[in-house]
Short mmCIF file of C-alpha atoms and ligand atoms in Angstrom, two decimals:
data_model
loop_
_atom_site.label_atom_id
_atom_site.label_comp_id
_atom_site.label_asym_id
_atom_site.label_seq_id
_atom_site.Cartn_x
_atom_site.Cartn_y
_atom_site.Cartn_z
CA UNK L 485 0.00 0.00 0.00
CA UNK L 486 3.20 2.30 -0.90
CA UNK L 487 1.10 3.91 -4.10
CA UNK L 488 0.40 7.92 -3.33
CA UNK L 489 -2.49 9.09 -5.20
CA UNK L 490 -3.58 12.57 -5.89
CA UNK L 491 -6.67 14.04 -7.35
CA UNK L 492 -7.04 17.22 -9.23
CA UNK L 493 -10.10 18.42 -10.66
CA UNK L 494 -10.51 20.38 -14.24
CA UNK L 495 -13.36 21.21 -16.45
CA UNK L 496 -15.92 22.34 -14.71
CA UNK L 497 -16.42 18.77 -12.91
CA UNK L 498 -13.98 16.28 -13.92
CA UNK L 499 -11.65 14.88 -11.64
CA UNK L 500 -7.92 13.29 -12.93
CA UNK L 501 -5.50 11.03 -10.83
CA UNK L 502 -2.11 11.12 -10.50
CA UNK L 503 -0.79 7.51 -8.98
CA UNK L 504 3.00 7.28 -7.86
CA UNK L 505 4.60 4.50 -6.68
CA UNK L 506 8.14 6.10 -4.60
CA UNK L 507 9.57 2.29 -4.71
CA UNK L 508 9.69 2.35 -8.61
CA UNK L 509 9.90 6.26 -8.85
CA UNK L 510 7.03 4.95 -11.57
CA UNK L 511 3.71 7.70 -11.99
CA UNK L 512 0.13 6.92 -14.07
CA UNK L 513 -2.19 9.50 -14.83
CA UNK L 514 -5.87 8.62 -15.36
CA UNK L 515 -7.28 10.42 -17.93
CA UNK L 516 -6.49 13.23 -20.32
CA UNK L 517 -9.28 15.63 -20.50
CA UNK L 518 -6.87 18.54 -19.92
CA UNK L 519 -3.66 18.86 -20.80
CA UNK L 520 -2.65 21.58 -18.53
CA UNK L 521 -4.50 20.67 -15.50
CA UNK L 522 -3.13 17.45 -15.29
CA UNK L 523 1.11 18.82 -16.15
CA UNK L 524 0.54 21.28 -13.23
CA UNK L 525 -0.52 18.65 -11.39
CA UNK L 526 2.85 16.69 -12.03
CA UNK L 527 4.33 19.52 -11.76
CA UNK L 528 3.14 20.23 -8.33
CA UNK L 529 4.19 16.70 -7.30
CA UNK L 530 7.66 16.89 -8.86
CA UNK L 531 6.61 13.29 -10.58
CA UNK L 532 7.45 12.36 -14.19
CA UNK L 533 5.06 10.90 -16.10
CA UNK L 534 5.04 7.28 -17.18
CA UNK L 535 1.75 5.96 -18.31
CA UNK L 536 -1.44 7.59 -19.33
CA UNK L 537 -4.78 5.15 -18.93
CA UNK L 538 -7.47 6.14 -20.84
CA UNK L 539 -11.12 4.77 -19.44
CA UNK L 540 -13.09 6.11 -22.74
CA UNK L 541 -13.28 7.94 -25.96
CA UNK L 542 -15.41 11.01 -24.83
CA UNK L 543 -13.56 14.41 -25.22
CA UNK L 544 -13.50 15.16 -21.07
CA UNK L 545 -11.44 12.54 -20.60
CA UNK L 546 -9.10 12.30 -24.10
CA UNK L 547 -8.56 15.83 -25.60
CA UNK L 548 -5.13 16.59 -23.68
CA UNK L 549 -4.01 13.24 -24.51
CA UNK L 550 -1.62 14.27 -27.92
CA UNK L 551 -0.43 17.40 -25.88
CA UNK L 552 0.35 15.17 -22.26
CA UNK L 553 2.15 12.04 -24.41
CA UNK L 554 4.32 15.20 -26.47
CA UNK L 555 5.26 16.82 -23.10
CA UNK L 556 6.00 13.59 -21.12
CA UNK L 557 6.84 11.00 -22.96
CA UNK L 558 4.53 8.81 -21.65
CA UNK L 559 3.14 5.17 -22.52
CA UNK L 560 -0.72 5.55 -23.41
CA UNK L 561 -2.88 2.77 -22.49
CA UNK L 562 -6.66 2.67 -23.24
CA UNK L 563 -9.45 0.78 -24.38
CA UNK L 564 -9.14 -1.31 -27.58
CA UNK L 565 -10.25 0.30 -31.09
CA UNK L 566 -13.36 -0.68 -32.36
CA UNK L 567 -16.09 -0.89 -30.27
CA UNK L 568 -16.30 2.99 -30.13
CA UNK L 569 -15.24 6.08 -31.98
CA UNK L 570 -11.20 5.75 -32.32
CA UNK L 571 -8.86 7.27 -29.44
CA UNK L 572 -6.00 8.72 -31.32
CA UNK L 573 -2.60 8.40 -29.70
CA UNK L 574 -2.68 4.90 -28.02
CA UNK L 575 0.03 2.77 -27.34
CA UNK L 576 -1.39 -0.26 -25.89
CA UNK L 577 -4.81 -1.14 -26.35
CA UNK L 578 -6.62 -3.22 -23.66
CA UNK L 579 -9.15 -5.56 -22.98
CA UNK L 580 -11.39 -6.98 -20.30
CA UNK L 581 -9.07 -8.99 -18.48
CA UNK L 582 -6.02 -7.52 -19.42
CA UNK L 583 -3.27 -6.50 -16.57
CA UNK L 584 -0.04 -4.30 -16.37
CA UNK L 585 2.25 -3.12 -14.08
CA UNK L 586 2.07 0.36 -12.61
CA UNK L 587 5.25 -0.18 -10.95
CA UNK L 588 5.05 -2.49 -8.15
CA UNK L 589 1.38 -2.62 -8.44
CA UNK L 590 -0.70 -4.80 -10.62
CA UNK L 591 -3.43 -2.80 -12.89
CA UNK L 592 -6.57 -5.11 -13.42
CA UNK L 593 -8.71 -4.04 -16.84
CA UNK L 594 -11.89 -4.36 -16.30
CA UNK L 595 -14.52 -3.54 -19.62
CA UNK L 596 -18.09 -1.66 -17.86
CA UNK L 597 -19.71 -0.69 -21.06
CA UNK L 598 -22.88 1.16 -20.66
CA UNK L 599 -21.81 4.75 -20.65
CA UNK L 600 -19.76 4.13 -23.36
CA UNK L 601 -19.29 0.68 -25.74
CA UNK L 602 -15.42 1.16 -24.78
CA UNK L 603 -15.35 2.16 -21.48
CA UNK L 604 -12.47 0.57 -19.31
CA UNK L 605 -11.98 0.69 -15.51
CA UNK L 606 -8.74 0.04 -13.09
CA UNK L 607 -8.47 -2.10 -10.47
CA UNK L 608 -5.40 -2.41 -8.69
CA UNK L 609 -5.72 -5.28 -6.35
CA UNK L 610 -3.03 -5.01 -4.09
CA UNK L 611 -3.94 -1.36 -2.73
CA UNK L 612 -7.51 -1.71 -3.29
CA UNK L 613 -8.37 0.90 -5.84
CA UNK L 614 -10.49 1.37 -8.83
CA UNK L 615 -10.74 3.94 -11.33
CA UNK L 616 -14.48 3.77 -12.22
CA UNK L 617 -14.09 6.34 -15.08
CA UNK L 618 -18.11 7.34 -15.88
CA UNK L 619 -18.98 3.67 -15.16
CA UNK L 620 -20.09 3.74 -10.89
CA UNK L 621 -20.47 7.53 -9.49
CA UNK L 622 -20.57 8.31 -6.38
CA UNK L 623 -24.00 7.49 -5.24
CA UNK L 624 -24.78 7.21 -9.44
CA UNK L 625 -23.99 5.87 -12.73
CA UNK L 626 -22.99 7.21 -16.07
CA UNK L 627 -25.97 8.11 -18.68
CA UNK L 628 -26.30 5.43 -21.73
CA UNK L 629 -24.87 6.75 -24.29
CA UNK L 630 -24.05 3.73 -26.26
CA UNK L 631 -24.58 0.86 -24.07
CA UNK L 632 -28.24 -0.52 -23.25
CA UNK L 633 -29.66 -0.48 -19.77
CA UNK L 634 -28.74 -4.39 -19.20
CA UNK L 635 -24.65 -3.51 -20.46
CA UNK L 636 -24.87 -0.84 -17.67
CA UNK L 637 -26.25 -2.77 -14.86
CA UNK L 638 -23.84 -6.14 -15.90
CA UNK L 639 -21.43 -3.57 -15.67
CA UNK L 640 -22.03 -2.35 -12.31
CA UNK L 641 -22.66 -6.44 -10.93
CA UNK L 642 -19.33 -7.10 -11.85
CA UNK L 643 -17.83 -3.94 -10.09
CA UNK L 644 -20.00 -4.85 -6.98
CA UNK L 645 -18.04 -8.17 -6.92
CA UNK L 646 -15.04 -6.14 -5.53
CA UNK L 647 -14.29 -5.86 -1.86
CA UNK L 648 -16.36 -3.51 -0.06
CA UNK L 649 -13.53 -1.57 1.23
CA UNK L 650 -12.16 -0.56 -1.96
CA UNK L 651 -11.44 2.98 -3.08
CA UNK L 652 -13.49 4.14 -5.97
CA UNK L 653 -12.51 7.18 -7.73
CA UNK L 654 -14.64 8.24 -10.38
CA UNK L 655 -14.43 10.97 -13.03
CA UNK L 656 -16.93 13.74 -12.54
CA UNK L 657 -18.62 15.43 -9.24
CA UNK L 658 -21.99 14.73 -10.04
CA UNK L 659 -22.62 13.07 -5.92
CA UNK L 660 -25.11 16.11 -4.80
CA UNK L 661 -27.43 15.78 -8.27
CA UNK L 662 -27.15 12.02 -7.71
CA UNK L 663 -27.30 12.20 -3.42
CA UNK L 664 -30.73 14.59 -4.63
CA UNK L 665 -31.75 11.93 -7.08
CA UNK L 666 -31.22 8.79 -4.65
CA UNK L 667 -33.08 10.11 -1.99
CA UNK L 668 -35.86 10.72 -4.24
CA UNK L 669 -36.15 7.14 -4.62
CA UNK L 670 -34.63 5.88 -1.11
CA UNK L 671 -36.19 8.53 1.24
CA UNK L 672 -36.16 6.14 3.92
CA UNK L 673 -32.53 4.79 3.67
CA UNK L 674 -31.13 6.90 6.88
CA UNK L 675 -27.29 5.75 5.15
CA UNK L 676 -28.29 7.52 2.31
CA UNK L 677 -29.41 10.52 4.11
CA UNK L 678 -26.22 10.67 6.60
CA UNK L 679 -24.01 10.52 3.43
CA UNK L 680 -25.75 13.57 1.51
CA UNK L 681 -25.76 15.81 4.50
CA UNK L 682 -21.66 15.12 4.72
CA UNK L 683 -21.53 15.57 0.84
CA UNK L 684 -23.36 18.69 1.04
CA UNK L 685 -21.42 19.85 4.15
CA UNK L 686 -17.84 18.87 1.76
CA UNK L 687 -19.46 20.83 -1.32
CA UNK L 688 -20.09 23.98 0.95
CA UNK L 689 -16.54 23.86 1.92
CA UNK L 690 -15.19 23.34 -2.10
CA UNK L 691 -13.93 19.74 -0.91
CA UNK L 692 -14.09 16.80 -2.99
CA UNK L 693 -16.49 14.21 -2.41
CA UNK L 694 -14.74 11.59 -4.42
CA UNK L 695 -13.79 8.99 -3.51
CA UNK L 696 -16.11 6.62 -1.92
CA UNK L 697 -15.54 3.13 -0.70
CA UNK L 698 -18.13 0.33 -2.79
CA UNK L 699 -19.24 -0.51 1.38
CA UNK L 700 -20.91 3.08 0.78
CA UNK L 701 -22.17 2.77 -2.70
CA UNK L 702 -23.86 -0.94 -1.84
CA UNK L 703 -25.70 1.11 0.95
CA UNK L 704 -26.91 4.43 -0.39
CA UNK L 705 -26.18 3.77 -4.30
CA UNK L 706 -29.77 3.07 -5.87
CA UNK L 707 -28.27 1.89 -9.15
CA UNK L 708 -26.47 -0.89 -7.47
CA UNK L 709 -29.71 -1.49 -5.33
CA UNK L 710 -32.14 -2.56 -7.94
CA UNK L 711 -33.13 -5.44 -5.94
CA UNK L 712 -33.69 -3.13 -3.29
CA UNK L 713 -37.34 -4.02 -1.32
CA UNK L 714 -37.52 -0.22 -0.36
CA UNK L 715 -36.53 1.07 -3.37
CA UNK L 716 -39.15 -0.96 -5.20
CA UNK L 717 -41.77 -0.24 -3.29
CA UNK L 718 -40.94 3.80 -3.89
CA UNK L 719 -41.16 3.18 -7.52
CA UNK L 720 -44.06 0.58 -7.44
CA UNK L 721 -42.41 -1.84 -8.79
CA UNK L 722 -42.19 -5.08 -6.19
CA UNK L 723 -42.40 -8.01 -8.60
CA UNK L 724 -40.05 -6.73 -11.77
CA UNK L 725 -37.39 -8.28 -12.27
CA UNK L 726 -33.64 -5.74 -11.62
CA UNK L 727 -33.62 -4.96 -14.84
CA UNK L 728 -36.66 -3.48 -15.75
CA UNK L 729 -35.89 -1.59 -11.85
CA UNK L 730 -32.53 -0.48 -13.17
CA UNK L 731 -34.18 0.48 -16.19
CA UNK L 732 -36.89 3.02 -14.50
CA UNK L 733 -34.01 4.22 -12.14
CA UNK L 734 -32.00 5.41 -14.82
CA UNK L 735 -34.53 6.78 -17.40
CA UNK L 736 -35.95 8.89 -14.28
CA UNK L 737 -32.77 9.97 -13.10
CA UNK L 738 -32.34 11.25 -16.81
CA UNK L 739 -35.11 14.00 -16.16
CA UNK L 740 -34.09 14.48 -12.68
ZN1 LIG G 636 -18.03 10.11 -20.58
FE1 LIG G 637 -16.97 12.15 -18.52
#
């Protein structure tokens, strides 16, 4: 558990990572949305960048990618061409079940499409992170924007599979629209309502509210909590089946 990790935010909501194992003297960046956010970032550490992992093909999280690789030198790893639009500028394309080293730490691929057809995450077993990219939010889930309903939620089964006290850092700070949203539909989880009031109480403050651990998103999360007897019950829907549940959660957090 040597890795340091640092977040920095850009955009107006994204959040990048900077992970950096001292042992190696080895540092991964995840994601590429912004080019200068993510150098001054480095810069701030004093670490040199090695690789650059790229969870998916939209713009926010790929259009500093050219201008990072030219500055650093670094290795480019993302998801493997063809299921979505081409990602210009990688080096080694990845699959579901794929694994490299980030120095002394093992990096896990693991393929969530839903979001997006491409969309990778990374695990890294040993110090219990994942990078969830626009795949799990905090208290969420990425909109469909190529993936059906039944990619998303196979997506999220397999990420609930992890240890409950892992790390998940995902890409955007969407947690008080989605805290909002999950209450709308859980008023009665008291979890749930403990964890908005400290997310709004971080927000006030400018803080981050990312990351989580999955032992909070498998108690307040409705998208992981399809099967949910509460939950159900709010939406009127006791005898469907999770699908058609995580279906209604996610159209109606769409207009939410
Ligand atoms: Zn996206
Ligand atoms: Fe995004």
């Amino acid at each position: 558990m040597s890795l340091k990790i640092h977040q920095f935010p850009y955009l107006s909501d994204n959040y990048g990572v900077l992970l950096h194992d001292p042992s190696s003297n080895t540092t991964a960046c995840v994601d590429a949305g912004d080019a200068e956010a993510a150098i001054k970032a480095l810069e701030q550490q004093n670490w040199t960048l090695d690789l650059l992992l790229i969870t998916h093909h939209h713009a926010d999280h790929t259009a500093g990618l050219e201008q990072i690789k030219q500055k650093t030198g670094a290795r480019v790893i993302g998801p493997k061409a063809g299921a979505s639009a081409a990602i210009a500028g990688i080096d080694q394309e990845v699959q579901d079940g794929d694994s490299f080293q980030l120095g002394k730490s093992e990096v896990q691929v693991i393929h969530t499409p839903g979001h997006t057809l491409d969309m990778m995450n990374y695990y890294l077993p040993q110090d219990g992170v994942l990078f969830s990219g626009d795949t799990l939010f905090t208290m969420g889930c990425g909109r469909l924007f190529e993936g059906t309903a039944a990619n998303m939620l196979d997506s999220l089964n397999r990420l609930k599979q992890l240890p409950q006290q892992t790390t998940i850092y995902c890409s955007h700070e969407y947690t008080l629209h989605n805290g909002g949203f999950a209450l709308s539909v859980d008023p009665d989880n008291i979890e749930l309502q403990v964890r908005v009031a400290a997310a709004e109480e971080l927000r006030a403050n400018n803080l981050p509210t990312v990351p989580s651990t999955m032992a909070e998103e498998l108690a307040t999360n409705p998208f992981l909590r399809a099967d949910d007897e509460a939950i159900r019950k709010t939406l009127g829907m006791e005898g469907a089946d999770d699908l058609a549940v995580f279906t209604e959660l996610r159209e109606r957090r769409n207009n939410a």
